[in-house]
Short mmCIF file of C-alpha atoms and ligand atoms in Angstrom, two decimals:
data_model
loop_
_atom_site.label_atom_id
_atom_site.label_comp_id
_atom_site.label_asym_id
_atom_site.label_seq_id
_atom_site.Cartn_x
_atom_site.Cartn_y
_atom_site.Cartn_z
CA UNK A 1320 89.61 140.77 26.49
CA UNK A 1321 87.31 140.50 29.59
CA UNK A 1322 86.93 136.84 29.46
CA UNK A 1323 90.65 136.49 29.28
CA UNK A 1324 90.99 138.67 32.13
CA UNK A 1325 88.33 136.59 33.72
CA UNK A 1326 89.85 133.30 33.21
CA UNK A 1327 93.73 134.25 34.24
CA UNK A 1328 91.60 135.88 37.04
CA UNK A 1329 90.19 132.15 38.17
CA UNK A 1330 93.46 130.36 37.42
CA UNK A 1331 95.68 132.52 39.75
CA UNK A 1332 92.87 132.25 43.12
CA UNK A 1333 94.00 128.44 41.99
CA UNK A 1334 97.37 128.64 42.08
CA UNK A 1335 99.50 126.08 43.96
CA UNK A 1336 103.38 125.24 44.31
CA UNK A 1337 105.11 122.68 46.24
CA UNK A 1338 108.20 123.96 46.30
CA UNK A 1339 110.62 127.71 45.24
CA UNK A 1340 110.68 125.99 41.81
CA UNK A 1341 107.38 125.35 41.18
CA UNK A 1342 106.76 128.88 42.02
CA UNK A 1343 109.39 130.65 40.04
CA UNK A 1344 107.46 128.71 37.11
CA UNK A 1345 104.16 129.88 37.72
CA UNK A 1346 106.00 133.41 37.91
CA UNK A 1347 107.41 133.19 34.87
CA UNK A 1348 104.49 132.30 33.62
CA UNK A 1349 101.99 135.11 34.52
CA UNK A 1350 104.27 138.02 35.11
CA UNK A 1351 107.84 137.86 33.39
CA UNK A 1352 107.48 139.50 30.23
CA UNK A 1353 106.71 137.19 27.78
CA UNK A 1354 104.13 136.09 30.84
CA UNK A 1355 100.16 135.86 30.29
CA UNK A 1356 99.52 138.87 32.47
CA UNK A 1357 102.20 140.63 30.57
CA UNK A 1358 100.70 139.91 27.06
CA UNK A 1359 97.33 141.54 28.18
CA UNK A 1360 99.13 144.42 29.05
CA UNK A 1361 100.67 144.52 25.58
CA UNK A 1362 97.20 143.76 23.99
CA UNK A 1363 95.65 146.76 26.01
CA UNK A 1364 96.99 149.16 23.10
CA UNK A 1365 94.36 147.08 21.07
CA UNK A 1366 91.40 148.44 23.18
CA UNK A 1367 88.68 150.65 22.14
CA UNK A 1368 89.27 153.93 23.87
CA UNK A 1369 85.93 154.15 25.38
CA UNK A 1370 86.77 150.81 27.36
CA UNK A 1371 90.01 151.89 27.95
CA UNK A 1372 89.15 152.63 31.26
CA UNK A 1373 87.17 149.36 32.89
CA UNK A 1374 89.91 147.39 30.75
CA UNK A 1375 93.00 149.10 32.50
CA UNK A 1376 91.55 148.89 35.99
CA UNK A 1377 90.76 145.08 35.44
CA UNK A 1378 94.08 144.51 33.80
CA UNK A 1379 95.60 146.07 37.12
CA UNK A 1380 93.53 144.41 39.43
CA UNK A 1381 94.69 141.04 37.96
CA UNK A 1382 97.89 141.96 37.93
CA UNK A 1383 98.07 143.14 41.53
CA UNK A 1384 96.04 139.87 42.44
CA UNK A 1385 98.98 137.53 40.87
CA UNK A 1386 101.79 139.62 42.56
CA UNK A 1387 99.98 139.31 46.05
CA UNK A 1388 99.43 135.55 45.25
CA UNK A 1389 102.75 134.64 44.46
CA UNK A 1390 104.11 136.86 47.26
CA UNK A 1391 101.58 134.73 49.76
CA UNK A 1392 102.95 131.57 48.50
CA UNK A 1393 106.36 132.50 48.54
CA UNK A 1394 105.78 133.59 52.21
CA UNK A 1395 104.22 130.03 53.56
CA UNK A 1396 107.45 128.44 51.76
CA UNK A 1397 109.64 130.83 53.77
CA UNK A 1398 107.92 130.64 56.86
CA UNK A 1399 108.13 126.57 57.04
CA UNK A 1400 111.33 127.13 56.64
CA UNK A 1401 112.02 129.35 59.54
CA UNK A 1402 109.85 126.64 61.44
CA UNK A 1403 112.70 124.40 60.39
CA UNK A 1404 115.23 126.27 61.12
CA UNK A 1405 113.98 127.05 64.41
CA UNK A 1406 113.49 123.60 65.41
CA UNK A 1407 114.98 123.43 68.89
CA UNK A 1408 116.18 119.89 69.18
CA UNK A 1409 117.26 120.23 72.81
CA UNK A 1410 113.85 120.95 73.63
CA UNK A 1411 112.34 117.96 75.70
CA UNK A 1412 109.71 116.10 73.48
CA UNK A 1413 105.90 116.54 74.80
CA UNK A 1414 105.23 115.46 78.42
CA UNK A 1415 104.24 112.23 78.58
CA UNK A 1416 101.32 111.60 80.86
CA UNK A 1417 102.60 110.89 84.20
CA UNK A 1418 99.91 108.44 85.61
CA UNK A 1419 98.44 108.15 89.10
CA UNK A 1420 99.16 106.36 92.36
CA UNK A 1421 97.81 102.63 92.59
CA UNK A 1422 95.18 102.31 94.49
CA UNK A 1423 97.11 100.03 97.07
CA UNK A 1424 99.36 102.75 97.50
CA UNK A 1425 97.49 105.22 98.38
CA UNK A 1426 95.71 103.21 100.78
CA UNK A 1427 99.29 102.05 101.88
CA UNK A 1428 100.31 105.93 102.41
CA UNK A 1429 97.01 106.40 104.34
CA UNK A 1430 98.06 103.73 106.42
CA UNK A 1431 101.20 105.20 107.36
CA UNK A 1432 100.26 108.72 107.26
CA UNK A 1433 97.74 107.94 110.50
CA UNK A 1434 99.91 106.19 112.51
CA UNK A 1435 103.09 108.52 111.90
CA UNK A 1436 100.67 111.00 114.08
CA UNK A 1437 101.18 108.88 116.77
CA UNK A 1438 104.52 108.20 116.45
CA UNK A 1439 105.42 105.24 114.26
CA UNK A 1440 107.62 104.97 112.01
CA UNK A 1441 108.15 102.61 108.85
CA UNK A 1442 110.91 99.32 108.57
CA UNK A 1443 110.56 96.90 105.75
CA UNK A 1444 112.16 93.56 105.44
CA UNK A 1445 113.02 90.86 102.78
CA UNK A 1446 110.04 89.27 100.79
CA UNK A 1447 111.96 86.11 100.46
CA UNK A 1448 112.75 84.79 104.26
CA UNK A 1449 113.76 82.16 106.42
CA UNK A 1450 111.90 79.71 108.41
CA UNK A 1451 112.64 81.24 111.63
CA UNK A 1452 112.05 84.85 111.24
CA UNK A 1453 108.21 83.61 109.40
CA UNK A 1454 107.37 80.72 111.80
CA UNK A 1455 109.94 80.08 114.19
CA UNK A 1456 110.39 83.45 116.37
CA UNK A 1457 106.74 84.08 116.45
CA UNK A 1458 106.47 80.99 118.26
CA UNK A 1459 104.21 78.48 115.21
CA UNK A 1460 104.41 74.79 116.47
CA UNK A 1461 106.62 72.63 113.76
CA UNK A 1462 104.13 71.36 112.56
CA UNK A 1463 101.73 74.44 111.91
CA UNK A 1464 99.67 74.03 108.87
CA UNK A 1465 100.92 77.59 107.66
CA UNK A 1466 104.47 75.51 107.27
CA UNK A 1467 102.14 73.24 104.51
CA UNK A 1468 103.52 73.83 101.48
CA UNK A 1469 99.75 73.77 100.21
CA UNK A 1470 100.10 77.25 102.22
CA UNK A 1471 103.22 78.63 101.78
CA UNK A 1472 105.63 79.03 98.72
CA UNK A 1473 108.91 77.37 99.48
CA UNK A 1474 112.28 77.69 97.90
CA UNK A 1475 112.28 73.47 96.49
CA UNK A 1476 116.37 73.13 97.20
CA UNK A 1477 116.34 74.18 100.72
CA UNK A 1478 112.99 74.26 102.51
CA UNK A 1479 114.17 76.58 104.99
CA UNK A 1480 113.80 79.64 102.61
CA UNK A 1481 110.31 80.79 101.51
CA UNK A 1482 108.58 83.75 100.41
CA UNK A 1483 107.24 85.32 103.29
CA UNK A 1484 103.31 84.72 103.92
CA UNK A 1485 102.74 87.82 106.18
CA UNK A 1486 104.68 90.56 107.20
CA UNK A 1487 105.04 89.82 110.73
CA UNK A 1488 108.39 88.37 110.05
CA UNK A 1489 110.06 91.76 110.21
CA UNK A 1490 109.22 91.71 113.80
CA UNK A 1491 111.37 89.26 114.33
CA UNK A 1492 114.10 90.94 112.67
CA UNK A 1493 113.24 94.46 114.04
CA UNK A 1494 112.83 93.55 118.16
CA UNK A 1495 115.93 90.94 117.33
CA UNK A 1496 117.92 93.92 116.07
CA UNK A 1497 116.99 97.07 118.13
CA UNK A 1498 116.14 97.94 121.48
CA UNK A 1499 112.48 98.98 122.94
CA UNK A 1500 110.48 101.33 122.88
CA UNK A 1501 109.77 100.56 119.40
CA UNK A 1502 106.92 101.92 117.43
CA UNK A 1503 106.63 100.96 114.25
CA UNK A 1504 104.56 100.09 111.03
CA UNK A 1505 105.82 96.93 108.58
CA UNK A 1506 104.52 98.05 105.02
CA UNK A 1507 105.21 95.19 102.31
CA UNK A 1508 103.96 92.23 99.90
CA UNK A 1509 103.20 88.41 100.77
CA UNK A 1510 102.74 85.35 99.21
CA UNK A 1511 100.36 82.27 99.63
CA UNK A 1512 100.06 79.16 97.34
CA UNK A 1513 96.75 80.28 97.00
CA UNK A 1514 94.55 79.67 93.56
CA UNK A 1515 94.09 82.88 91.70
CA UNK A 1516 90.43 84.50 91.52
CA UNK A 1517 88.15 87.16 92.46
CA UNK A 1518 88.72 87.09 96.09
CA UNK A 1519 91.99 85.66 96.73
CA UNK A 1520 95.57 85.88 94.86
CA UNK A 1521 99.22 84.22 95.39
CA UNK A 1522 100.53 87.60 96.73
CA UNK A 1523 99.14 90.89 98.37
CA UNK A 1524 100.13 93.29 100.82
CA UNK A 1525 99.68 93.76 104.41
CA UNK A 1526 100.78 96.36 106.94
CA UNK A 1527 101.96 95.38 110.06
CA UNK A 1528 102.27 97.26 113.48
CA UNK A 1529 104.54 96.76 116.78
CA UNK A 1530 104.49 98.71 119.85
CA UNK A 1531 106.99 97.74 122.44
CA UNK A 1532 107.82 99.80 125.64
CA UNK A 1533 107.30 99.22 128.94
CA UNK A 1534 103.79 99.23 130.95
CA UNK A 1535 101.56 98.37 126.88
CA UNK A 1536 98.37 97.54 127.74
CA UNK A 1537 95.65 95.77 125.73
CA UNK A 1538 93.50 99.41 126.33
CA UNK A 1539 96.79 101.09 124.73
CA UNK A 1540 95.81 98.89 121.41
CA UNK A 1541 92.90 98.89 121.56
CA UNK A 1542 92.41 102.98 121.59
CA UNK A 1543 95.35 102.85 118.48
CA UNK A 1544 93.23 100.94 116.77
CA UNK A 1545 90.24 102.86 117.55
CA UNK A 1546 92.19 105.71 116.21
CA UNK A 1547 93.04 104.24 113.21
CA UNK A 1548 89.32 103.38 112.25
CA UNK A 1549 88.18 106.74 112.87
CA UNK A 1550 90.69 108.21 110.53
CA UNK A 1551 90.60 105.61 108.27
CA UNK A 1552 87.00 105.50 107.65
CA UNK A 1553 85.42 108.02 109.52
CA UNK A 1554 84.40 109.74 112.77
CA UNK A 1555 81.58 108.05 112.80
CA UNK A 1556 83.11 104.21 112.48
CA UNK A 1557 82.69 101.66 115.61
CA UNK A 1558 84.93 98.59 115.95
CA UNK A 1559 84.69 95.75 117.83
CA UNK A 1560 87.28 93.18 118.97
CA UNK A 1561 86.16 89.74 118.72
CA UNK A 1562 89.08 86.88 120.55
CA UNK A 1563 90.74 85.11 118.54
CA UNK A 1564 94.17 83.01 118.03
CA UNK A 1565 97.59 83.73 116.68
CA UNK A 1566 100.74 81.75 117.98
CA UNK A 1567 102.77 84.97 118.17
CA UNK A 1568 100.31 86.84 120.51
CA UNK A 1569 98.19 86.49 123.47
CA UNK A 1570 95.72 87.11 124.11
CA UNK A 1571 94.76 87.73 119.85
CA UNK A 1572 91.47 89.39 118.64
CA UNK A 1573 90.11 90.17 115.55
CA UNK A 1574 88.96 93.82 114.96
CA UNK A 1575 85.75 94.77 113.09
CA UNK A 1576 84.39 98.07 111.94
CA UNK A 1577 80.78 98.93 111.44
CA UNK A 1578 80.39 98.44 107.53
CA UNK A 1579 81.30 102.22 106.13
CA UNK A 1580 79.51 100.72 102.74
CA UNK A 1581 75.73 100.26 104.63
CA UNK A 1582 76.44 102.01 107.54
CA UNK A 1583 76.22 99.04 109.76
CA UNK A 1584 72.42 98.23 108.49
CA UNK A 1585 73.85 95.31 106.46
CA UNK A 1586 74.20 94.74 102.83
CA UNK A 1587 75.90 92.14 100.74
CA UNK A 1588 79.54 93.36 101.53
CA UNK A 1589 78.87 92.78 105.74
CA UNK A 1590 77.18 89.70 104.59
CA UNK A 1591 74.35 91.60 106.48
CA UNK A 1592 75.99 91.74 109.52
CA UNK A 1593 76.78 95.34 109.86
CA UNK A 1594 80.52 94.71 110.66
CA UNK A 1595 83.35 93.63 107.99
CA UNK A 1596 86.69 92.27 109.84
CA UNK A 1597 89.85 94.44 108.41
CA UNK A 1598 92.37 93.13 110.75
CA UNK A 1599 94.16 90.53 113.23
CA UNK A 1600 95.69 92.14 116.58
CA UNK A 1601 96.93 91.15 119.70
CA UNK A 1602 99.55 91.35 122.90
CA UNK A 1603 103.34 89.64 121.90
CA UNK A 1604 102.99 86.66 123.53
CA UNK A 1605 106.45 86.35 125.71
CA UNK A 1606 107.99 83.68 124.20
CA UNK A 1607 108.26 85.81 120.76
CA UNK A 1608 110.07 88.56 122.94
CA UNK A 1609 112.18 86.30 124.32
CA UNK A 1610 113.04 84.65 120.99
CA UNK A 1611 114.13 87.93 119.70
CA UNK A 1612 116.30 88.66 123.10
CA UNK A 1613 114.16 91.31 124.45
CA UNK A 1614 112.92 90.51 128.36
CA UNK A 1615 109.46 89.80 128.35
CA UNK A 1616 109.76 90.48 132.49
CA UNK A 1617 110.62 94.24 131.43
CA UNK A 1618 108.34 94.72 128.45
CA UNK A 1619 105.33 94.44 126.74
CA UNK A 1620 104.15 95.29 123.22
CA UNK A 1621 101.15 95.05 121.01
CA UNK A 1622 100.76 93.99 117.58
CA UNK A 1623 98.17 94.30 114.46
CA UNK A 1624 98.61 93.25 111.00
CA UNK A 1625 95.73 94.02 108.03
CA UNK A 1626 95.87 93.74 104.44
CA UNK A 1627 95.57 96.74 102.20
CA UNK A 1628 93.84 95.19 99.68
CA UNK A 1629 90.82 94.43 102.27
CA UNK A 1630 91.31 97.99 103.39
CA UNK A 1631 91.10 99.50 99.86
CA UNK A 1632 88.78 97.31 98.90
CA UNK A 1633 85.97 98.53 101.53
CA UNK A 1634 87.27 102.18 100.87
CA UNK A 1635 86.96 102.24 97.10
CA UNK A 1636 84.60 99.31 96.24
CA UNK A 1637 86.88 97.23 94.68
CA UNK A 1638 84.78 93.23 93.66
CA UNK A 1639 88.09 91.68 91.93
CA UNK A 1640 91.51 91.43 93.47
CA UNK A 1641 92.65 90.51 90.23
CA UNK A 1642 92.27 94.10 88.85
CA UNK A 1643 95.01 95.37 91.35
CA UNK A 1644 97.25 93.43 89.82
CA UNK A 1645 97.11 93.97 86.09
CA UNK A 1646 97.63 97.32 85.33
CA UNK A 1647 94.51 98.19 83.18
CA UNK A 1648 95.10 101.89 82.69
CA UNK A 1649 91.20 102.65 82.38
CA UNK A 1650 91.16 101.06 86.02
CA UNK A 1651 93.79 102.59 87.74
CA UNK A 1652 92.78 106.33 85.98
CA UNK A 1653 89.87 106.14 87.98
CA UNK A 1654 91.84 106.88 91.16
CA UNK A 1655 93.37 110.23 89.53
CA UNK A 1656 91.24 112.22 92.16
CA UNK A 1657 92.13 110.47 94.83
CA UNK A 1658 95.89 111.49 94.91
N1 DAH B 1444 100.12 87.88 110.47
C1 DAH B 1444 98.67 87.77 110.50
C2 DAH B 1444 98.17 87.31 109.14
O1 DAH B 1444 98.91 87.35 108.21
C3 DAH B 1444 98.06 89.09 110.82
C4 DAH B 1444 98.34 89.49 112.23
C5 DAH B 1444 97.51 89.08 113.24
C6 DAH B 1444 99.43 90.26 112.53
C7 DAH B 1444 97.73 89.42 114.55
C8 DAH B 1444 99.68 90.63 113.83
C9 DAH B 1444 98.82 90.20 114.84
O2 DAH B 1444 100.70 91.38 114.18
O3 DAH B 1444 99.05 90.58 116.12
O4 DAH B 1444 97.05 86.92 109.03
#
């Protein structure tokens, strides 16, 4: 009788149903009344009084045991279907992980976010343009090598239409369209027929700046700029202008900062020169004012345009351009801090 006990013992701790069925078998089974459990019960008249007593508290032990086993199984079946019924399918499925800023816009926003302290504000233009408002207005010769079409992406039916190659066109469509003082940044992309690699790509992006007004000076640029670097990269940061040429201002300079990477010592990045050049400046040369109607007797203005890849690239460290460009999520993760 004790090893039978025993062994209904082990089966029920085994017990397993899939489904109300299953378990309405096993319950027949132990504890209906033709049942194994039951049959003990019957067979207890059968003991030896003496054992009578371990017997019957074994006999009820097992049969409490199957009872609560049963009931626990019956429960999990119940409560997975609660879960069911519960099942909210309004609810919005799990957030999906929202991502983080590109790198070139949050150098972009930078950008903007410095000189919106001083009081510019943001225009964009079209990417794909006209010959005028690229080369024409900001007074390029006809036959300026940027008009190559080794340089510049042209539209093959009508050569008139490209794809811009910097963003000083929308100068010529701002001062063209509104009157001074004007004070504002150009954000946007460009294109160059240029061969894809580690240092140079078809397009990129560049911000552009135009301050027109009466009475701007070269000194009124040159502490914007001065600003800028400062903010940009650091109290610390020098710049130097260096002179230079554009057709669409004079007199043009390039602007250098002390390398933020070395500290102006010079490393590989400066090419050991302590400086790295991060943009192209100048005065509006008169004819592009006058091209766009505005009196270049009554006005003056500044310009600057730099590229943002250039600018991220000597904040975050960046050694392929290409990576900007194609979306590797274990690249652009890496700028989750810097939101
Ligand atoms: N457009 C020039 C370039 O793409 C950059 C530039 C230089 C913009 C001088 C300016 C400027 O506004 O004054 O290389």
């Amino acid at each position: 009788m004790k090893n039978r006990i025993k062994d209904i013992l082990q089966e029920i701790e085994n017990l397993a149903a899939q489904n109300n069925e299953e378990l309405e078998a096993l319950r027949i089974k132990y504890l209906s009344k033709k049942g194994s459990v039951s049959e003990l019960f019957n067979d207890f008249r059968n003991v030896a009084n003496e054992e009578k007593r371990e017997i019957g508290q074994l006999l009820n032990d097992l049969k409490n045991k199957a009872q609560d086993k049963i009931n626990n199984l019956k429960e999990s079946f119940s409560s997975q279907n609660d879960a069911v019924q519960k099942l909210d399918l309004t609810r919005s499925a799990d957030p999906l992980k929202i991502g983080t800023r590109h790198p070139l816009s949050l150098t972009k926003n930078e950008i903007i976010d410095i000189f919106s302290r001083i009081g510019f504000t943001i225009a964009e233009g079209p990417e794909i343009e006209d010959d005028w408002h690229v080369f024409g207005a900001l007074n390029f010769p006809p036959e300026h090598p940027a008009r190559d079409m080794q340089d510049t992406f042209f539209i093959e039916q009508n050569p008139d239409i490209l794809l811009r190659t910097h963003t000083s066109s929308v100068q010529s469509r701002i001062m063209a369209n509104q009157k001074p003082p004007i004070r504002m940044l150009f954000p946007g992309r460009v294109y160059r027929n240029e061969a894809i690699s580690y240092r140079a790509h078809c397009f990129f992006h560049q911000v552009e700046g135009l301050y027109i007004d009466k009475n701007v000076s070269f000194a009124d640029l040159k502490q914007a700029l001065m600003y800028f670097a400062k903010e940009m990269f650091g109290e610390h940061t020098q710049i130097r202008l260096r002179p230079s040429y554009f057709p669409f201002t004079e007199p043009s300079a390039e602007m250098d900062i002390s390398c933020n990477i070395c500290g102006g010592k010079g490393c590989p990045f400066c090419k050991h020169t302590g400086w790295v050049e991060i943009l192209g400046c100048g005065m509006v040369d008169p004819n592009v004012l006058e091209n766009c109607g505005i009196d270049s007797k009554v006005y003056s203005g500044y310009a600057f345009g730099m590229g943002v890849e250039r600018i991220t690239n000597l904040k975050y460290q960046v050694k392929d351009l290409r990576l900007f460009s194609e979306n590797d999520v274990r690249f652009l993760k890496q700028f989750e801090s810097a939101i």
